[in-house]
Amino acid sequence: MQNITVEELKARMDAGETINLVDVREPYENAEFNIGGILLPLGQVQSMLIDDIEDLKDKEVICYCRSGNRSGQACSFLEMLGFKDTKKSCGGYACMGGKFGSKS
């Protein structure tokens, strides 16, 4: 697992880069604020219910959450499940609001 800063993520998104983004927060958190990507709560990752991202095992996958804790856990689980290039967003969406504005 590697880290990616909110600024790096924003710059890549602004450049139009295709990013495999996974939101590991709960649905109510995603409804309040999201920057896109696949909603896959950490509990589903821990239960190995990852059909929605199974085809991304050989691609970069960037996980984000509120603070960076759940995204780190998700990356660790995904690596155990064979994902080769996982990154966690440092700071999570708590730091994203000012960078990304209000999105939902």
PDB file of C-alpha atoms in Angstrom:
ATOM      1  CA  MET A   1       0.000   0.000   0.000  1.00  0.00           C
ATOM      2  CA  GLN A   2       1.150   3.467  -0.855  1.00  0.00           C
ATOM      3  CA  ASN A   3      -0.173   6.854   0.171  1.00  0.00           C
ATOM      4  CA  ILE A   4      -1.568   9.571  -2.057  1.00  0.00           C
ATOM      5  CA  THR A   5      -2.244  13.083  -0.835  1.00  0.00           C
ATOM      6  CA  VAL A   6      -5.520  14.872  -1.406  1.00  0.00           C
ATOM      7  CA  GLU A   7      -3.629  17.393  -3.536  1.00  0.00           C
ATOM      8  CA  GLU A   8      -2.109  14.659  -5.738  1.00  0.00           C
ATOM      9  CA  LEU A   9      -5.500  13.004  -6.173  1.00  0.00           C
ATOM     10  CA  LYS A  10      -7.173  16.297  -7.057  1.00  0.00           C
ATOM     11  CA  ALA A  11      -4.451  17.167  -9.590  1.00  0.00           C
ATOM     12  CA  ARG A  12      -4.821  13.782 -11.296  1.00  0.00           C
ATOM     13  CA  MET A  13      -8.596  14.127 -11.421  1.00  0.00           C
ATOM     14  CA  ASP A  14      -8.340  17.697 -12.754  1.00  0.00           C
ATOM     15  CA  ALA A  15      -5.992  16.434 -15.473  1.00  0.00           C
ATOM     16  CA  GLY A  16      -8.729  14.035 -16.604  1.00  0.00           C
ATOM     17  CA  GLU A  17      -6.818  10.921 -15.658  1.00  0.00           C
ATOM     18  CA  THR A  18      -8.869   7.747 -15.348  1.00  0.00           C
ATOM     19  CA  ILE A  19      -8.765   6.793 -11.679  1.00  0.00           C
ATOM     20  CA  ASN A  20     -10.104   3.680  -9.979  1.00  0.00           C
ATOM     21  CA  LEU A  21     -11.492   5.343  -6.880  1.00  0.00           C
ATOM     22  CA  VAL A  22     -13.159   3.350  -4.090  1.00  0.00           C
ATOM     23  CA  ASP A  23     -15.122   5.058  -1.307  1.00  0.00           C
ATOM     24  CA  VAL A  24     -14.960   2.745   1.719  1.00  0.00           C
ATOM     25  CA  ARG A  25     -17.279   4.860   3.879  1.00  0.00           C
ATOM     26  CA  GLU A  26     -20.905   4.071   4.689  1.00  0.00           C
ATOM     27  CA  PRO A  27     -23.739   4.980   2.274  1.00  0.00           C
ATOM     28  CA  TYR A  28     -24.978   7.867   4.455  1.00  0.00           C
ATOM     29  CA  GLU A  29     -21.464   9.379   4.426  1.00  0.00           C
ATOM     30  CA  ASN A  30     -21.271   9.007   0.667  1.00  0.00           C
ATOM     31  CA  ALA A  31     -24.646  10.746   0.317  1.00  0.00           C
ATOM     32  CA  GLU A  32     -23.330  13.722   2.305  1.00  0.00           C
ATOM     33  CA  PHE A  33     -20.125  14.153   0.278  1.00  0.00           C
ATOM     34  CA  ASN A  34     -18.447  12.157  -2.449  1.00  0.00           C
ATOM     35  CA  ILE A  35     -15.897  12.739  -5.158  1.00  0.00           C
ATOM     36  CA  GLY A  36     -16.990   9.836  -7.313  1.00  0.00           C
ATOM     37  CA  GLY A  37     -15.819   6.288  -7.570  1.00  0.00           C
ATOM     38  CA  ILE A  38     -17.349   3.050  -6.408  1.00  0.00           C
ATOM     39  CA  LEU A  39     -19.046   2.932  -3.018  1.00  0.00           C
ATOM     40  CA  LEU A  40     -17.765  -0.196  -1.271  1.00  0.00           C
ATOM     41  CA  PRO A  41     -18.024   0.140   2.525  1.00  0.00           C
ATOM     42  CA  LEU A  42     -15.174  -1.300   4.560  1.00  0.00           C
ATOM     43  CA  GLY A  43     -17.474  -3.979   6.016  1.00  0.00           C
ATOM     44  CA  GLN A  44     -18.047  -5.362   2.525  1.00  0.00           C
ATOM     45  CA  VAL A  45     -14.318  -5.390   1.824  1.00  0.00           C
ATOM     46  CA  GLN A  46     -13.684  -7.220   5.110  1.00  0.00           C
ATOM     47  CA  SER A  47     -16.410  -9.731   4.182  1.00  0.00           C
ATOM     48  CA  MET A  48     -14.750 -10.208   0.773  1.00  0.00           C
ATOM     49  CA  LEU A  49     -17.813  -8.880  -1.063  1.00  0.00           C
ATOM     50  CA  ILE A  50     -15.725  -7.190  -3.737  1.00  0.00           C
ATOM     51  CA  ASP A  51     -17.400  -8.273  -6.984  1.00  0.00           C
ATOM     52  CA  ASP A  52     -17.751  -4.619  -8.037  1.00  0.00           C
ATOM     53  CA  ILE A  53     -13.972  -4.174  -8.161  1.00  0.00           C
ATOM     54  CA  GLU A  54     -12.730  -7.717  -8.809  1.00  0.00           C
ATOM     55  CA  ASP A  55     -11.609  -6.722 -12.317  1.00  0.00           C
ATOM     56  CA  LEU A  56      -9.264  -4.067 -10.875  1.00  0.00           C
ATOM     57  CA  LYS A  57      -6.817  -6.500  -9.215  1.00  0.00           C
ATOM     58  CA  ASP A  58      -4.008  -5.625 -11.635  1.00  0.00           C
ATOM     59  CA  LYS A  59      -4.760  -1.886 -11.732  1.00  0.00           C
ATOM     60  CA  GLU A  60      -4.166   1.007  -9.381  1.00  0.00           C
ATOM     61  CA  VAL A  61      -6.970   1.296  -6.825  1.00  0.00           C
ATOM     62  CA  ILE A  62      -7.235   4.413  -4.649  1.00  0.00           C
ATOM     63  CA  CYS A  63      -9.338   4.066  -1.499  1.00  0.00           C
ATOM     64  CA  TYR A  64     -10.694   6.983   0.490  1.00  0.00           C
ATOM     65  CA  CYS A  65     -12.717   7.456   3.675  1.00  0.00           C
ATOM     66  CA  ARG A  66     -13.217  10.179   6.293  1.00  0.00           C
ATOM     67  CA  SER A  67      -9.776  10.309   7.879  1.00  0.00           C
ATOM     68  CA  GLY A  68      -7.594   7.694   6.185  1.00  0.00           C
ATOM     69  CA  ASN A  69      -8.051   4.921   8.758  1.00  0.00           C
ATOM     70  CA  ARG A  70     -10.685   2.830   6.947  1.00  0.00           C
ATOM     71  CA  SER A  71      -8.996   3.347   3.587  1.00  0.00           C
ATOM     72  CA  GLY A  72      -5.762   1.949   5.044  1.00  0.00           C
ATOM     73  CA  GLN A  73      -7.606  -1.085   6.388  1.00  0.00           C
ATOM     74  CA  ALA A  74      -9.354  -1.570   3.039  1.00  0.00           C
ATOM     75  CA  CYS A  75      -6.041  -1.427   1.166  1.00  0.00           C
ATOM     76  CA  SER A  76      -4.563  -4.057   3.475  1.00  0.00           C
ATOM     77  CA  PHE A  77      -7.542  -6.376   2.927  1.00  0.00           C
ATOM     78  CA  LEU A  78      -7.471  -5.808  -0.832  1.00  0.00           C
ATOM     79  CA  GLU A  79      -3.775  -6.667  -0.933  1.00  0.00           C
ATOM     80  CA  MET A  80      -4.510  -9.912   0.936  1.00  0.00           C
ATOM     81  CA  LEU A  81      -7.118 -10.620  -1.742  1.00  0.00           C
ATOM     82  CA  GLY A  82      -4.568 -10.211  -4.538  1.00  0.00           C
ATOM     83  CA  PHE A  83      -4.810  -6.523  -5.472  1.00  0.00           C
ATOM     84  CA  LYS A  84      -1.399  -5.408  -6.710  1.00  0.00           C
ATOM     85  CA  ASP A  85      -1.454  -1.581  -6.548  1.00  0.00           C
ATOM     86  CA  THR A  86      -3.476  -0.061  -3.716  1.00  0.00           C
ATOM     87  CA  LYS A  87      -3.223   3.489  -2.452  1.00  0.00           C
ATOM     88  CA  LYS A  88      -4.927   5.196   0.459  1.00  0.00           C
ATOM     89  CA  SER A  89      -5.827   8.839   0.460  1.00  0.00           C
ATOM     90  CA  CYS A  90      -4.008  10.605   3.279  1.00  0.00           C
ATOM     91  CA  GLY A  91      -6.360  12.756   5.283  1.00  0.00           C
ATOM     92  CA  GLY A  92      -9.555  11.393   3.789  1.00  0.00           C
ATOM     93  CA  TYR A  93     -12.570  13.485   2.950  1.00  0.00           C
ATOM     94  CA  ALA A  94     -12.155  15.504   6.141  1.00  0.00           C
ATOM     95  CA  CYS A  95      -9.377  17.259   4.207  1.00  0.00           C
ATOM     96  CA  MET A  96     -11.059  17.066   0.807  1.00  0.00           C
ATOM     97  CA  GLY A  97     -13.893  19.538   1.327  1.00  0.00           C
ATOM     98  CA  GLY A  98     -11.716  22.570   0.797  1.00  0.00           C
ATOM     99  CA  LYS A  99      -9.918  21.007  -2.165  1.00  0.00           C
ATOM    100  CA  PHE A 100     -12.864  19.444  -3.972  1.00  0.00           C
ATOM    101  CA  GLY A 101     -15.699  21.727  -2.912  1.00  0.00           C
ATOM    102  CA  SER A 102     -19.119  20.332  -2.127  1.00  0.00           C
ATOM    103  CA  LYS A 103     -19.861  17.258  -4.241  1.00  0.00           C
ATOM    104  CA  SER A 104     -22.514  14.635  -3.851  1.00  0.00           C
TER     105      SER A 104
END
